[in-house]
Amino acid sequence: MRKVKGFILLWLFTMIAWVLGTGTFRIDELVTGLVLSFGVVVLFASFTSLYRDIKITPKSIVLMPVYLIVFLWEMIKSNIDVALRVINPAMPIKPGVVQLKTRLHSPLAKLILANSITLTPGTLTMDVKDDSLFIHWIDVEAENIEEATRKVGWKFERILKEIIQ
Amino acid sequence: MEIAGQVLVLIGAIFLFLGSLGIIRMPDVFNRLQAGTKATTLGALSLIIGVGLMNTAFLWKAIVLVVFVVLTNPISSSTIARASYKMKVPMFKGTIKKMEESFLEEEEK
């Protein structure tokens, strides 16, 4: 059952990419897309294991756009923050490498978390190993694991764990 | 619509400029990557959306482009950071290292 779910989700994502790429809803285009994306998903069936962990409940469907908005807001904030540091003649940076612990287990969730951390204020994921994330922080505010986890990853993690198992 | 697109293109250009300035001004590889990734992601994003707004025929394709940029950009910079850390590229003096375990220990044994 979980295998079928991963398959259908990947098919859906491929189909969305097709419709956005062609830009029409004509029936012949849609049928071609369905057939082609089915073929692609069959070829890459071993990768569908990533998508099995996405939860499909009313709550998770509402939370997906919420995550997107939180993420975009954090990204804009991070850009302004880094831009200000670049223009400032004094260069107020205090770089460091710290470790975070995450409670997410699914590989897809960890990938999204690591990507989100890279694109948000002053942090860059360097590596993920089991449940630890190693990040480079341009302005270290907390050095111990618990506090750093709360400051960097918590706002993403708490939404992600509702969307992905 | 036309004006909104032009404003977005301008914002994108400013962020791309600040990103390249950051690459020159920052002291070491990791800080340069920080400036590079963030500024270029938002810069490219608002540039592409701006073009999409100016010529609405491209809008959906522009959104697909933005999704791919946002998905792939952090992965490349994270890989570069990991590789430079492994090669022991010198870090800016005063860089704090606070890790309970290193992510390199397997290779060092």
GROMACS .gro file of C-alpha atoms in nm:
model
  274
    1MET     CA    1   0.000   0.000   0.000
    2ARG     CA    2   0.277   0.240   0.096
    3LYS     CA    3   0.458   0.146  -0.224
    4VAL     CA    4   0.150   0.236  -0.431
    5LYS     CA    5   0.122   0.568  -0.245
    6GLY     CA    6   0.482   0.662  -0.327
    7PHE     CA    7   0.426   0.565  -0.689
    8ILE     CA    8   0.108   0.772  -0.723
    9LEU     CA    9   0.261   1.075  -0.552
   10LEU     CA   10   0.564   1.074  -0.782
   11TRP     CA   11   0.331   1.033  -1.081
   12LEU     CA   12   0.129   1.331  -0.959
   13PHE     CA   13   0.440   1.551  -0.917
   14THR     CA   14   0.571   1.455  -1.262
   15MET     CA   15   0.229   1.531  -1.409
   16ILE     CA   16   0.216   1.874  -1.240
   17ALA     CA   17   0.561   1.951  -1.383
   18TRP     CA   18   0.435   1.845  -1.729
   19VAL     CA   19   0.123   2.063  -1.713
   20LEU     CA   20   0.324   2.364  -1.593
   21GLY     CA   21   0.585   2.305  -1.863
   22THR     CA   22   0.343   2.270  -2.152
   23GLY     CA   23   0.111   2.538  -2.019
   24THR     CA   24  -0.210   2.401  -2.172
   25PHE     CA   25  -0.501   2.185  -2.060
   26ARG     CA   26  -0.571   2.042  -2.407
   27ILE     CA   27  -0.683   1.681  -2.385
   28ASP     CA   28  -0.419   1.540  -2.623
   29GLU     CA   29  -0.139   1.714  -2.428
   30LEU     CA   30  -0.277   1.578  -2.101
   31VAL     CA   31  -0.297   1.220  -2.231
   32THR     CA   32   0.059   1.236  -2.369
   33GLY     CA   33   0.172   1.371  -2.032
   34LEU     CA   34  -0.003   1.095  -1.839
   35VAL     CA   35   0.159   0.825  -2.053
   36LEU     CA   36   0.505   0.984  -2.049
   37SER     CA   37   0.505   1.054  -1.676
   38PHE     CA   38   0.387   0.698  -1.610
   39GLY     CA   39   0.686   0.575  -1.809
   40VAL     CA   40   0.924   0.802  -1.616
   41VAL     CA   41   0.787   0.684  -1.281
   42VAL     CA   42   0.821   0.318  -1.384
   43LEU     CA   43   1.184   0.382  -1.483
   44PHE     CA   44   1.260   0.554  -1.153
   45ALA     CA   45   1.041   0.333  -0.935
   46SER     CA   46   1.322   0.272  -0.687
   47PHE     CA   47   1.319   0.642  -0.593
   48THR     CA   48   0.954   0.641  -0.496
   49SER     CA   49   1.049   0.522  -0.148
   50LEU     CA   50   1.121   0.888  -0.064
   51TYR     CA   51   0.762   0.989  -0.123
   52ARG     CA   52   0.603   0.714   0.087
   53ASP     CA   53   0.650   0.914   0.403
   54ILE     CA   54   0.428   1.207   0.303
   55LYS     CA   55   0.114   1.206   0.515
   56ILE     CA   56  -0.213   1.271   0.337
   57THR     CA   57  -0.457   1.403   0.595
   58PRO     CA   58  -0.661   1.724   0.591
   59LYS     CA   59  -0.424   1.871   0.850
   60SER     CA   60  -0.109   1.802   0.646
   61ILE     CA   61  -0.267   1.941   0.328
   62VAL     CA   62  -0.347   2.266   0.509
   63LEU     CA   63   0.002   2.279   0.658
   64MET     CA   64   0.189   2.244   0.325
   65PRO     CA   65   0.114   2.603   0.209
   66VAL     CA   66   0.175   2.722   0.566
   67TYR     CA   67   0.522   2.570   0.550
   68LEU     CA   68   0.583   2.737   0.215
   69ILE     CA   69   0.486   3.079   0.355
   70VAL     CA   70   0.696   3.037   0.671
   71PHE     CA   71   0.988   2.928   0.452
   72LEU     CA   72   0.955   3.219   0.206
   73TRP     CA   73   0.934   3.470   0.492
   74GLU     CA   74   1.244   3.325   0.658
   75MET     CA   75   1.425   3.332   0.323
   76ILE     CA   76   1.351   3.700   0.266
   77LYS     CA   77   1.462   3.778   0.623
   78SER     CA   78   1.783   3.583   0.575
   79ASN     CA   79   1.864   3.763   0.252
   80ILE     CA   80   1.823   4.105   0.409
   81ASP     CA   81   2.027   3.991   0.709
   82VAL     CA   82   2.318   3.865   0.498
   83ALA     CA   83   2.301   4.167   0.266
   84LEU     CA   84   2.326   4.402   0.567
   85ARG     CA   85   2.629   4.212   0.696
   86VAL     CA   86   2.793   4.243   0.354
   87ILE     CA   87   2.744   4.621   0.326
   88ASN     CA   88   2.840   4.695   0.686
   89PRO     CA   89   3.205   4.815   0.681
   90ALA     CA   90   3.274   4.653   1.021
   91MET     CA   91   3.162   4.306   0.897
   92PRO     CA   92   2.985   4.185   1.211
   93ILE     CA   93   3.042   3.811   1.174
   94LYS     CA   94   3.119   3.545   1.434
   95PRO     CA   95   3.133   3.222   1.236
   96GLY     CA   96   3.126   2.874   1.382
   97VAL     CA   97   3.033   2.514   1.322
   98VAL     CA   98   2.765   2.367   1.550
   99GLN     CA   99   2.573   2.044   1.573
  100LEU     CA  100   2.195   2.010   1.580
  101LYS     CA  101   1.979   1.715   1.671
  102THR     CA  102   1.659   1.650   1.483
  103ARG     CA  103   1.371   1.425   1.576
  104LEU     CA  104   1.272   1.363   1.213
  105HIS     CA  105   1.342   1.014   1.079
  106SER     CA  106   1.233   1.011   0.716
  107PRO     CA  107   1.507   1.091   0.460
  108LEU     CA  108   1.274   1.327   0.272
  109ALA     CA  109   1.198   1.526   0.587
  110LYS     CA  110   1.569   1.555   0.668
  111LEU     CA  111   1.641   1.671   0.312
  112ILE     CA  112   1.375   1.941   0.330
  113LEU     CA  113   1.493   2.048   0.676
  114ALA     CA  114   1.856   2.070   0.563
  115ASN     CA  115   1.762   2.269   0.254
  116SER     CA  116   1.544   2.505   0.456
  117ILE     CA  117   1.823   2.562   0.707
  118THR     CA  118   2.065   2.643   0.426
  119LEU     CA  119   1.832   2.909   0.290
  120THR     CA  120   1.750   3.077   0.622
  121PRO     CA  121   1.923   3.337   0.838
  122GLY     CA  122   2.297   3.288   0.843
  123THR     CA  123   2.307   2.908   0.852
  124LEU     CA  124   2.445   2.654   0.604
  125THR     CA  125   2.404   2.278   0.642
  126MET     CA  126   2.735   2.101   0.593
  127ASP     CA  127   2.643   1.740   0.656
  128VAL     CA  128   2.369   1.515   0.787
  129LYS     CA  129   2.459   1.202   0.980
  130ASP     CA  130   2.188   0.990   1.144
  131ASP     CA  131   1.989   1.239   1.351
  132SER     CA  132   2.257   1.509   1.363
  133LEU     CA  133   2.290   1.807   1.135
  134PHE     CA  134   2.620   1.994   1.117
  135ILE     CA  135   2.573   2.357   1.028
  136HIS     CA  136   2.797   2.653   0.964
  137TRP     CA  137   2.654   2.957   1.136
  138ILE     CA  138   2.764   3.305   1.029
  139ASP     CA  139   2.682   3.457   1.369
  140VAL     CA  140   2.679   3.193   1.642
  141GLU     CA  141   2.414   3.265   1.903
  142ALA     CA  142   2.401   2.933   2.085
  143GLU     CA  143   2.674   2.674   2.121
  144ASN     CA  144   2.508   2.378   2.292
  145ILE     CA  145   2.298   2.133   2.095
  146GLU     CA  146   1.957   2.192   2.255
  147GLU     CA  147   1.962   2.568   2.227
  148ALA     CA  148   2.099   2.565   1.873
  149THR     CA  149   1.832   2.317   1.767
  150ARG     CA  150   1.562   2.537   1.915
  151LYS     CA  151   1.696   2.852   1.751
  152VAL     CA  152   1.763   2.717   1.402
  153GLY     CA  153   1.548   2.419   1.323
  154TRP     CA  154   1.247   2.431   1.553
  155LYS     CA  155   1.015   2.647   1.347
  156PHE     CA  156   1.056   2.418   1.046
  157GLU     CA  157   1.065   2.093   1.235
  158ARG     CA  158   0.740   2.147   1.416
  159ILE     CA  159   0.552   2.193   1.086
  160LEU     CA  160   0.746   1.924   0.898
  161LYS     CA  161   0.669   1.652   1.149
  162GLU     CA  162   0.298   1.704   1.083
  163ILE     CA  163   0.342   1.676   0.705
  164ILE     CA  164   0.590   1.389   0.681
  165GLN     CA  165   0.600   1.082   0.906
  166MET     CA  166   0.175   4.413  -1.382
  167GLU     CA  167   0.448   4.556  -1.603
  168ILE     CA  168   0.568   4.787  -1.324
  169ALA     CA  169   0.554   4.514  -1.058
  170GLY     CA  170   0.769   4.296  -1.285
  171GLN     CA  171   1.024   4.572  -1.334
  172VAL     CA  172   1.042   4.637  -0.958
  173LEU     CA  173   1.103   4.265  -0.897
  174VAL     CA  174   1.377   4.256  -1.161
  175LEU     CA  175   1.540   4.557  -0.994
  176ILE     CA  176   1.524   4.391  -0.650
  177GLY     CA  177   1.670   4.074  -0.799
  178ALA     CA  178   1.956   4.265  -0.957
  179ILE     CA  179   2.032   4.440  -0.627
  180PHE     CA  180   2.045   4.110  -0.438
  181LEU     CA  181   2.265   3.949  -0.703
  182PHE     CA  182   2.501   4.248  -0.681
  183LEU     CA  183   2.514   4.224  -0.300
  184GLY     CA  184   2.578   3.851  -0.330
  185SER     CA  185   2.879   3.904  -0.554
  186LEU     CA  186   3.003   4.182  -0.326
  187GLY     CA  187   2.973   3.935  -0.038
  188ILE     CA  188   3.184   3.680  -0.224
  189ILE     CA  189   3.462   3.940  -0.247
  190ARG     CA  190   3.434   4.078   0.105
  191MET     CA  191   3.385   3.766   0.319
  192PRO     CA  192   3.699   3.619   0.480
  193ASP     CA  193   3.678   3.244   0.412
  194VAL     CA  194   3.513   2.980   0.191
  195PHE     CA  195   3.224   2.907   0.426
  196ASN     CA  196   3.123   3.269   0.478
  197ARG     CA  197   3.151   3.329   0.106
  198LEU     CA  198   2.918   3.039   0.044
  199GLN     CA  199   2.673   3.189   0.292
  200ALA     CA  200   2.665   3.517   0.104
  201GLY     CA  201   2.666   3.342  -0.232
  202THR     CA  202   2.382   3.097  -0.174
  203LYS     CA  203   2.135   3.323  -0.003
  204ALA     CA  204   2.169   3.632  -0.213
  205THR     CA  205   2.171   3.443  -0.541
  206THR     CA  206   1.868   3.234  -0.451
  207LEU     CA  207   1.642   3.529  -0.371
  208GLY     CA  208   1.801   3.735  -0.649
  209ALA     CA  209   1.742   3.471  -0.915
  210LEU     CA  210   1.395   3.402  -0.774
  211SER     CA  211   1.274   3.760  -0.793
  212LEU     CA  212   1.440   3.815  -1.132
  213ILE     CA  213   1.266   3.512  -1.284
  214ILE     CA  214   0.927   3.597  -1.131
  215GLY     CA  215   0.973   3.956  -1.249
  216VAL     CA  216   1.027   3.842  -1.607
  217GLY     CA  217   0.724   3.616  -1.569
  218LEU     CA  218   0.510   3.910  -1.459
  219MET     CA  219   0.628   4.135  -1.743
  220ASN     CA  220   0.543   3.869  -2.000
  221THR     CA  221   0.258   3.668  -1.852
  222ALA     CA  222   0.291   3.392  -2.112
  223PHE     CA  223   0.605   3.280  -1.924
  224LEU     CA  224   0.458   3.301  -1.575
  225TRP     CA  225   0.395   2.928  -1.521
  226LYS     CA  226   0.730   2.829  -1.667
  227ALA     CA  227   0.895   3.092  -1.449
  228ILE     CA  228   0.737   2.931  -1.144
  229VAL     CA  229   0.873   2.589  -1.245
  230LEU     CA  230   1.219   2.745  -1.288
  231VAL     CA  231   1.195   2.904  -0.942
  232VAL     CA  232   1.103   2.569  -0.785
  233PHE     CA  233   1.406   2.402  -0.943
  234VAL     CA  234   1.640   2.684  -0.837
  235VAL     CA  235   1.514   2.671  -0.478
  236LEU     CA  236   1.544   2.291  -0.466
  237THR     CA  237   1.892   2.261  -0.615
  238ASN     CA  238   2.082   2.572  -0.503
  239PRO     CA  239   2.115   2.480  -0.133
  240ILE     CA  240   2.226   2.125  -0.222
  241SER     CA  241   2.520   2.245  -0.429
  242SER     CA  242   2.643   2.490  -0.168
  243SER     CA  243   2.603   2.236   0.109
  244THR     CA  244   2.812   1.989  -0.091
  245ILE     CA  245   3.083   2.249  -0.155
  246ALA     CA  246   3.092   2.334   0.217
  247ARG     CA  247   3.122   1.967   0.312
  248ALA     CA  248   3.398   1.906   0.060
  249SER     CA  249   3.596   2.210   0.174
  250TYR     CA  250   3.561   2.105   0.536
  251LYS     CA  251   3.689   1.759   0.450
  252MET     CA  252   3.987   1.904   0.264
  253LYS     CA  253   4.063   2.114   0.575
  254VAL     CA  254   4.035   2.444   0.392
  255PRO     CA  255   4.151   2.704   0.648
  256MET     CA  256   3.870   2.876   0.839
  257PHE     CA  257   3.848   3.239   0.942
  258LYS     CA  258   4.034   3.291   1.271
  259GLY     CA  259   3.806   3.269   1.571
  260THR     CA  260   3.571   3.023   1.410
  261ILE     CA  261   3.394   2.837   1.688
  262LYS     CA  262   3.374   2.460   1.663
  263LYS     CA  263   3.118   2.304   1.895
  264MET     CA  264   3.040   1.948   1.800
  265GLU     CA  265   2.992   1.645   2.021
  266GLU     CA  266   3.109   1.418   1.744
  267SER     CA  267   3.276   1.501   1.417
  268PHE     CA  268   3.108   1.402   1.096
  269LEU     CA  269   3.448   1.306   0.961
  270GLU     CA  270   3.554   1.047   1.218
  271GLU     CA  271   3.496   0.749   0.986
  272GLU     CA  272   3.742   0.883   0.730
  273GLU     CA  273   4.001   0.981   0.990
  274LYS     CA  274   4.032   0.634   1.141
   0.00000   0.00000   0.00000
